[in-house]
Coordinates of C-alpha atoms in Angstrom, one line a residue:
X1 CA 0.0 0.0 0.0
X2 CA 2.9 2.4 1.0
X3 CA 4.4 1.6 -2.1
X4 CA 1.3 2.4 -4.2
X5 CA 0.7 5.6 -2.6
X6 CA 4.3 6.9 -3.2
X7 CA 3.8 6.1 -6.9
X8 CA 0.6 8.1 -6.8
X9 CA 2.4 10.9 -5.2
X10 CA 5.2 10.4 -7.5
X11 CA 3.0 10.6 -10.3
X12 CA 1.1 13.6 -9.2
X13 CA 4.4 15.6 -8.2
X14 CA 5.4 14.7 -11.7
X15 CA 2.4 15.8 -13.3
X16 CA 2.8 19.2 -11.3
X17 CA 5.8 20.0 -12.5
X18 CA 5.1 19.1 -15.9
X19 CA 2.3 21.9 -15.5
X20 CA 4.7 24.4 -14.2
X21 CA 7.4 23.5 -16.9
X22 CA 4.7 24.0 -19.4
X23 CA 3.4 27.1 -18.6
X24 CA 6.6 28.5 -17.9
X25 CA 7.4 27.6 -21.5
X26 CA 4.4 28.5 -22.9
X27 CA 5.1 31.9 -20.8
X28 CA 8.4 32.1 -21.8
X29 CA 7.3 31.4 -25.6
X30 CA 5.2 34.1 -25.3
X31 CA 7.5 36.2 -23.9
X32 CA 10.2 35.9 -26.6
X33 CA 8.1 35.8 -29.5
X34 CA 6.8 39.4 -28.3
X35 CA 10.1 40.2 -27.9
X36 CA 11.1 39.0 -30.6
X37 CA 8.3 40.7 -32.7
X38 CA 9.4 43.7 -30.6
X39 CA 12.9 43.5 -31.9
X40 CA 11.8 42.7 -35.4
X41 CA 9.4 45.6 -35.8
X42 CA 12.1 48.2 -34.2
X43 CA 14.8 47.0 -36.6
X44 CA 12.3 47.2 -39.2
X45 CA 11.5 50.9 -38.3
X46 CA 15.4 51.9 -37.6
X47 CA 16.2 50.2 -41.1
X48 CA 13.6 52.3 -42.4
X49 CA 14.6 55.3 -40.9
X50 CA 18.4 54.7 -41.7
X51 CA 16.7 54.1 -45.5
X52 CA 14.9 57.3 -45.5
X53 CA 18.4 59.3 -44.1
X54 CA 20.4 57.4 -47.0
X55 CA 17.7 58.4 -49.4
X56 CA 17.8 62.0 -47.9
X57 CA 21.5 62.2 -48.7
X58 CA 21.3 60.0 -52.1
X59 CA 18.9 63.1 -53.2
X60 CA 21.2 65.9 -52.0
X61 CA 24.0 64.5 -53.8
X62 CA 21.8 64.3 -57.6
X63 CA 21.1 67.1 -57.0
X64 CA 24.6 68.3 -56.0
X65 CA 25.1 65.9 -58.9
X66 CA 23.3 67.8 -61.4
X67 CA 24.6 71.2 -60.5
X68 CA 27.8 69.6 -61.0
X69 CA 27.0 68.4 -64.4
X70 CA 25.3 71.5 -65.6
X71 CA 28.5 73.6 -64.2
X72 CA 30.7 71.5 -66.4
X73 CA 28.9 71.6 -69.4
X74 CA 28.6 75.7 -68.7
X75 CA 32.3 76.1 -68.1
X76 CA 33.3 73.8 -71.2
X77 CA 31.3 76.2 -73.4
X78 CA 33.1 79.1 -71.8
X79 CA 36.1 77.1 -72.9
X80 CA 35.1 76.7 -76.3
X81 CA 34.4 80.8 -76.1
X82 CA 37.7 81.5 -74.9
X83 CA 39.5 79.4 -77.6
X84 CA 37.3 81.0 -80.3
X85 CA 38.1 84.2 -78.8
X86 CA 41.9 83.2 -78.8
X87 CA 41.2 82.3 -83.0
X88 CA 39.7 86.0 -83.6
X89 CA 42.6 87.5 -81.7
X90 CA 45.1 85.7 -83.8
X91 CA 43.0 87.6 -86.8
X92 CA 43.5 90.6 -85.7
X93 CA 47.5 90.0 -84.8
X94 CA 47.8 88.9 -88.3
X95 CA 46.0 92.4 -89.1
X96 CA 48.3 94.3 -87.1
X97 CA 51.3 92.6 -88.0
X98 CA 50.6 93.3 -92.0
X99 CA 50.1 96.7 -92.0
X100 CA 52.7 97.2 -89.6
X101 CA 54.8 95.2 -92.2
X102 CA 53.6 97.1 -95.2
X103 CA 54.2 100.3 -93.6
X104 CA 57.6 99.6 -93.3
X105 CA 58.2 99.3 -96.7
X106 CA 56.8 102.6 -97.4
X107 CA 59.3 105.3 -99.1
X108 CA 61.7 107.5 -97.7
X109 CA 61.0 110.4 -96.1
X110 CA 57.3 108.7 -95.4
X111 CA 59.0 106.3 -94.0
X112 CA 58.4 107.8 -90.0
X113 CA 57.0 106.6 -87.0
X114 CA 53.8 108.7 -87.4
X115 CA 51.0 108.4 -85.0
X116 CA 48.7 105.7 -87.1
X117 CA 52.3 103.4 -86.3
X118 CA 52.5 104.1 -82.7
X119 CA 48.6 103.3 -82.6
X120 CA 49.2 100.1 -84.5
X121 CA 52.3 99.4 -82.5
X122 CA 50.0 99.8 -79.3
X123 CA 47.9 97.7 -80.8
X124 CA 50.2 94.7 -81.3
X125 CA 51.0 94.7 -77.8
X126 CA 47.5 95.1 -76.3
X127 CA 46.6 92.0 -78.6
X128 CA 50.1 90.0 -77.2
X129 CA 48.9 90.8 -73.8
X130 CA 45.0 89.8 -74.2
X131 CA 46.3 86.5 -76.1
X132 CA 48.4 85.5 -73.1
X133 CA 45.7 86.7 -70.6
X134 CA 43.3 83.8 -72.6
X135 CA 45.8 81.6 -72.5
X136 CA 46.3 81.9 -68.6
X137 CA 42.6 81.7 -68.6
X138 CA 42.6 78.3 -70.7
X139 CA 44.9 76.6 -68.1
X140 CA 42.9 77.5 -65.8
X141 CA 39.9 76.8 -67.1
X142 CA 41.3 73.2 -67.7
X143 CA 42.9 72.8 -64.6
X144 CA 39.3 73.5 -62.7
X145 CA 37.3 71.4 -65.2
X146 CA 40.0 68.4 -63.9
X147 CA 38.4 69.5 -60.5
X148 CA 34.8 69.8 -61.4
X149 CA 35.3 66.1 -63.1
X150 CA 37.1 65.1 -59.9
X151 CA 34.4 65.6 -57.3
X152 CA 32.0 65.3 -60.2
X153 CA 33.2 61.3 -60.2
X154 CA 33.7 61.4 -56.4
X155 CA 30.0 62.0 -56.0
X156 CA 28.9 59.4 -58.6
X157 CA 31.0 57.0 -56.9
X158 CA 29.3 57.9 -53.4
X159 CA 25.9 58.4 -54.8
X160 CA 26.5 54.9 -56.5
X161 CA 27.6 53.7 -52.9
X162 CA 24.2 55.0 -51.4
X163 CA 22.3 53.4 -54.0
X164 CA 23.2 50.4 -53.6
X165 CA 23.2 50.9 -49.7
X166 CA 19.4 52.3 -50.4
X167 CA 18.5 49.0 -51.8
X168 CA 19.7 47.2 -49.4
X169 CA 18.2 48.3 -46.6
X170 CA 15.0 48.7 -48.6
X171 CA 14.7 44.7 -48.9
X172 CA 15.9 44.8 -45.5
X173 CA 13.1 46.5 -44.6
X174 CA 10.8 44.5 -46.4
X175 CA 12.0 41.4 -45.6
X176 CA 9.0 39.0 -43.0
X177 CA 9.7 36.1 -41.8
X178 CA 7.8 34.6 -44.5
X179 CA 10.0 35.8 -47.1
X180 CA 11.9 33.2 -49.1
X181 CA 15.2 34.4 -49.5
X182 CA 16.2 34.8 -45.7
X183 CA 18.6 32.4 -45.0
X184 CA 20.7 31.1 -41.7
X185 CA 23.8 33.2 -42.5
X186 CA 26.9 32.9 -40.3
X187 CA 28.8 35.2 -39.0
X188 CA 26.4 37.8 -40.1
X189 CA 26.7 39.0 -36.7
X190 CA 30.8 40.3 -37.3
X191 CA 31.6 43.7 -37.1
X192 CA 34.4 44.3 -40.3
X193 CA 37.2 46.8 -39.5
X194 CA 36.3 48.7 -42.7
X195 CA 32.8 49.5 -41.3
X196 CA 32.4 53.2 -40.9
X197 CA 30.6 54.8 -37.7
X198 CA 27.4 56.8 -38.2
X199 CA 29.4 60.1 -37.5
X200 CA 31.9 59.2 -39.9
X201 CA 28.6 58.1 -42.7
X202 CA 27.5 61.8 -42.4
X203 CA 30.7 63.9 -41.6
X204 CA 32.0 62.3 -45.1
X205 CA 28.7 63.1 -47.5
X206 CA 28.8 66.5 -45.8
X207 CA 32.6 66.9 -46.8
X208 CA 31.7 65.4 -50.5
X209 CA 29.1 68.0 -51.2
X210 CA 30.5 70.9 -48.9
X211 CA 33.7 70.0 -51.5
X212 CA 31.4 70.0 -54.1
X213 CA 30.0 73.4 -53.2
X214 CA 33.2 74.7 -52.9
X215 CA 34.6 73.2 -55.8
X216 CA 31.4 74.6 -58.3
X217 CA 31.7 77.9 -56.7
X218 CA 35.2 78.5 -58.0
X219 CA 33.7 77.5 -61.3
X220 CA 31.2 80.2 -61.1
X221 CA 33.6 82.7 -59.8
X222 CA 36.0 81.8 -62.8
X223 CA 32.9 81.6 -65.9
X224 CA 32.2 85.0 -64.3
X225 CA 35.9 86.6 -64.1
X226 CA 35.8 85.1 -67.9
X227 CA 32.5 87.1 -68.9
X228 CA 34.0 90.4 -67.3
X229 CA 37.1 91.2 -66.7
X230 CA 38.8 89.1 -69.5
X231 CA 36.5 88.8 -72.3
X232 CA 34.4 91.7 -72.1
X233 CA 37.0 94.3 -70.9
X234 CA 39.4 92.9 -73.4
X235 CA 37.4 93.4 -76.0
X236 CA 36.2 96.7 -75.4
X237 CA 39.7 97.7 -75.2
X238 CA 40.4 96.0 -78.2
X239 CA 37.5 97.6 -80.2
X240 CA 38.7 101.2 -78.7
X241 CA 42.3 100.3 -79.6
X242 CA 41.0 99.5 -83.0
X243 CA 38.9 102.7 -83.3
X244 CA 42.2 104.6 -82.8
X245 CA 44.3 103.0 -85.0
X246 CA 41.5 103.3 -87.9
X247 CA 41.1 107.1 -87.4
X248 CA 44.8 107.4 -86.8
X249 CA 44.8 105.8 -90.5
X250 CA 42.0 108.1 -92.1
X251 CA 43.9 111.4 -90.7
X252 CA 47.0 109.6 -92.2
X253 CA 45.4 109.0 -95.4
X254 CA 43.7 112.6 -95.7
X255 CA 47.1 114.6 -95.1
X256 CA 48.9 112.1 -97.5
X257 CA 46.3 112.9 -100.0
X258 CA 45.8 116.2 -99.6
X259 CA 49.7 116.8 -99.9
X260 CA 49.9 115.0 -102.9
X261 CA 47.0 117.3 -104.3
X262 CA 49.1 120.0 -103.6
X263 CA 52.4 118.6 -104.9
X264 CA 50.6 117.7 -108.2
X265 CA 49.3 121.3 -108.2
X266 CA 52.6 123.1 -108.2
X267 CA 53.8 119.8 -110.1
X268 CA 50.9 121.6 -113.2
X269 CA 52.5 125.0 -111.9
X270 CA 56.1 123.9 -112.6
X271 CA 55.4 122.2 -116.0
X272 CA 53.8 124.8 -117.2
X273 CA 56.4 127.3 -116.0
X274 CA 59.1 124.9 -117.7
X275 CA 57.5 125.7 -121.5
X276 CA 57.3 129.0 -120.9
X277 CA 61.1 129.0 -120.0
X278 CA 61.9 127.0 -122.5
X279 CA 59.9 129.1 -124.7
X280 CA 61.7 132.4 -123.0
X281 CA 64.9 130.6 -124.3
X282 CA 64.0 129.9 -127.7
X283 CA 63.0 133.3 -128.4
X284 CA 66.1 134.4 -126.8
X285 CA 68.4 132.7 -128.5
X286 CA 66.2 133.8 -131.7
X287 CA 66.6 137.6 -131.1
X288 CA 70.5 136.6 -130.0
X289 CA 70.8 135.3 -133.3
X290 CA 68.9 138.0 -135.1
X291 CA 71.3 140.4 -133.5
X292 CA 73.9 139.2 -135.6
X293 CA 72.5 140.8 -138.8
X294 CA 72.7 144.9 -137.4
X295 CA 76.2 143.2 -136.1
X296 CA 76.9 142.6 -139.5
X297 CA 75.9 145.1 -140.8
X298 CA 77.7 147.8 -138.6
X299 CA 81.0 146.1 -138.3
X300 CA 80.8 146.1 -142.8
X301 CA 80.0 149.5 -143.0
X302 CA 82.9 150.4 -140.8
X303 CA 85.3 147.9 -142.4
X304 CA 83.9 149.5 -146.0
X305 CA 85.3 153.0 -144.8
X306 CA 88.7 151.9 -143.4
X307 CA 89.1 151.7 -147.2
X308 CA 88.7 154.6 -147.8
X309 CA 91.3 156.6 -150.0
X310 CA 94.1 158.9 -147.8
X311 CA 92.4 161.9 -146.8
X312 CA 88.4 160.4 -147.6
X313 CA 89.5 158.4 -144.9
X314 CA 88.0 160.9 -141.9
X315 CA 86.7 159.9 -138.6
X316 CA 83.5 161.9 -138.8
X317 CA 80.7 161.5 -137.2
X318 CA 79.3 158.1 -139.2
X319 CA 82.4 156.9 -137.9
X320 CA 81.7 157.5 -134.4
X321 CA 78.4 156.7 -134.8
X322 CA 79.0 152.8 -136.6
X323 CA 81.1 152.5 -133.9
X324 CA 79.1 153.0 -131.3
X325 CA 76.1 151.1 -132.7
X326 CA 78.5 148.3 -132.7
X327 CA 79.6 148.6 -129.6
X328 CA 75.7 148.9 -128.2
X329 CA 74.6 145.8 -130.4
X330 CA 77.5 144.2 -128.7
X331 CA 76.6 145.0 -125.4
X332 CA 72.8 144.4 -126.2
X333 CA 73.9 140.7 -127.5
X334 CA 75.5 140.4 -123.5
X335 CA 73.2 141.1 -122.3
X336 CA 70.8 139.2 -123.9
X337 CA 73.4 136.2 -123.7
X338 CA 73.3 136.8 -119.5
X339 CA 69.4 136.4 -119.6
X340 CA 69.6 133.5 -121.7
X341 CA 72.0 131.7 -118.9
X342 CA 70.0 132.6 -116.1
X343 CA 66.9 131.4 -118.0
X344 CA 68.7 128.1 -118.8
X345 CA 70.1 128.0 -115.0
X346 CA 66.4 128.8 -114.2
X347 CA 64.7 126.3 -116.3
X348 CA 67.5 123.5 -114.9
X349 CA 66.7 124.5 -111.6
X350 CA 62.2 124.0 -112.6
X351 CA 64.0 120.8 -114.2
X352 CA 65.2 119.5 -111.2
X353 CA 61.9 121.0 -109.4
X354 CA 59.9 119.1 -111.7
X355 CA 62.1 115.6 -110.3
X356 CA 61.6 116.2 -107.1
X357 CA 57.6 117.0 -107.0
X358 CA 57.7 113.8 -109.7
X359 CA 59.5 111.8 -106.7
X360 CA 57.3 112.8 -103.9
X361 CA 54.0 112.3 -105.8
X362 CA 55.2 108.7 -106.8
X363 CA 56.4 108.2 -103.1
X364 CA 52.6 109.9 -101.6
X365 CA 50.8 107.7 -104.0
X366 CA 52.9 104.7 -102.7
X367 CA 52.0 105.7 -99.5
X368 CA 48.5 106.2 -100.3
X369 CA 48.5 102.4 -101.7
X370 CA 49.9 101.2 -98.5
X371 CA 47.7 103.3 -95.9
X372 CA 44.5 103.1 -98.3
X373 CA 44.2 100.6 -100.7
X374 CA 46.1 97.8 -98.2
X375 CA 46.4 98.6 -94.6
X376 CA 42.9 100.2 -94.5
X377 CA 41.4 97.1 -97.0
X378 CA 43.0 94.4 -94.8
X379 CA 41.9 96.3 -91.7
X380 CA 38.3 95.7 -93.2
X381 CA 38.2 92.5 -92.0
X382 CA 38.7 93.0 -88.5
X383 CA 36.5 90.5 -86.4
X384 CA 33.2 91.9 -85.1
X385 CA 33.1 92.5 -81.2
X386 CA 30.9 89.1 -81.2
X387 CA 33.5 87.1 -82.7
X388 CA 36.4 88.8 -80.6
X389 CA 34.2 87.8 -77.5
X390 CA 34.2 84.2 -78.4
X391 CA 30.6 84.1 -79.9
X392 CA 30.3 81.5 -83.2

């Protein structure tokens, strides 16, 4: 009997603890799955959260991104301006550098350094000056595109980074218990030395688009020093230089032409003085030579009445008188011979007149041809403000 009722009480103690056991499983169960489910939903909501903040950032940097991209593309056209500006400058050096060379074949005593020269010369080294001030500006414009493209890849390469990192924590917020891809993975739980802390996450996007800020904003400030100062204050001083040197031209041109007006004027006067010298001489020489009849004359009547017989042979009056009309006609005839000299010195002297207005026509018409019908021609073609500022 003892030994029955022990195995009753046994059995009932048994039985009793089997209860508790079971409800403290089933308590425990309960206990973990909630927490569990507590676990699981916080996760969930801190994976969503830390998939909002990447997204947050992921957005700041396309649109970082596309500043980026549009700054690029803003400053490689400012580029392209600046090189065609650098073309159109080499126009006008070419310009400057003809006529200079032209005008340096001009004719003595044209040959000076008048003020259309000194304007040209200016001109020459305003364009040297402006074509290595674009070519300063090239380099850097290259050199800062390099930096542009530089963060411009550094943000692609973090925004590529974040998208990826967006997806995943997108499925990982997704992801139930019922979905079919989670997997027992282990060592899941490691923490790789290459893992970044949540400080460091932010402090580096913030120093990839404060960069990027930084780095645009010197593009800016350069596309804007381009617009002004170089491009637009260089060609205003070009277009002013060029201004100069075409009225220093035209005044050139108009006294050059007006002096050969005047030089062919007195050139008409001179020729036209010439014949009548060399008219003066002819009928000088004629009445020279028609002196030579009275002479003639005279000097045979006198020789007629040295023959005259002993006493006939008086020196009367005719005498004196023959003799003193040959002694006028002889001194008329030197007289006459004296102007004829100074006319011929006179008409070698309109002669040499005539070689030297001859000479400095031909050498004011050369001129003229070089100021006018070249340098002014060729200066025709100089590019239009548009074209000097870089504009197709």
């Amino acid at each position: 009997r003892k030994h029955n009722h022990d195995v009753l009480c046994g059995a009932s103690e048994d039985q009793r603890r089997a209860n508790v056991v079971e409800l403290n499983s089933r308590e425990a169960m309960e206990t973990i799955a909630a927490a569990a489910d507590r676990k699981q939903h916080n996760n969930t909501l801190q994976l969503g959260q830390r998939a909002a903040e990447i997204h947050r950032w992921k957005t700041e940097l396309e649109r970082a991104l596309e500043e980026m991209i549009l700054e690029i593309d803003m400053l490689e056209e400012q580029r392209r301006r600046a090189r065609q500006a650098k073309t159109a400058l080499g126009i006008v050096r070419n310009i400057a550098r003809e006529c200079l060379g032209r005008r340096a074949k001009r004719m003595e005593p044209d040959l000076v350094r008048d003020e259309a020269e000194e304007e040209l010369i200016k001109e020459a080294a305003l364009v040297k000056e402006v074509e290595d001030l674009i070519d300063r500006t090239i380099v850097q414009i290259e050199e800062q595109q390099d930096r542009n493209k530089a963060t411009k890849a550094r943000m692609e390469d973090d925004w590529s980074d974040k998208k990826q990192s967006y997806d995943i924590e997108a499925i990982n917020t997704n992801l139930t218990i019922k979905s079919p891809i989670i997997l027992f993975k282990p060592g899941a739980t490691r923490f790789p030395d290459s893992q970044s802390t949540p400080a460091g996450w932010e402090d580096n996007v913030r120093d990839i688009l404060q960069t990027a800020q930084e780095v645009r904003g010197q593009s800016c400030e350069l596309r804007a020093l381009l617009d002004g100062p170089i491009l637009s204050d260089c060609v205003r001083d070009l277009r002013a230089q060029a201004d100069r040197v075409d009225r220093a031209l035209a005044r050139r041109v108009a006294e050059t032409d007006l002096c050969r007006q005047a030089l062919e004027n007195e050139l008409l006067v001179v020729v036209r003085r010439i014949a009548d010298t060399e008219k003066l001489i002819g009928e000088l020489k004629a009445t020279i030579r028609a002196m030579d009849a009275p002479m003639k004359k005279a000097q045979t009547r006198l020789d007629n009445r040295l023959h005259r017989p002993r006493i006939e042979n008086c020196r009367d009056k005719s005498q004196f008188g023959l003799v003193d009309e040959v002694k006028t006609l002889a001194e008329q005839v030197s007289s006459l011979q004296a102007r004829l000299k100074e006319a011929e010195e006179a008409l070698v002297r309109l002669y040499t007149a005539r070689g030297q207005l001859e000479r400095e026509i031909q050498i004011k018409r050369n001129t003229l041809y070089t100021d006018k019908d070249r340098c002014q021609v060729t200066r025709s073609h100089y590019p239009s403000s548009s074209a000097l500022a870089g504009h197709a």
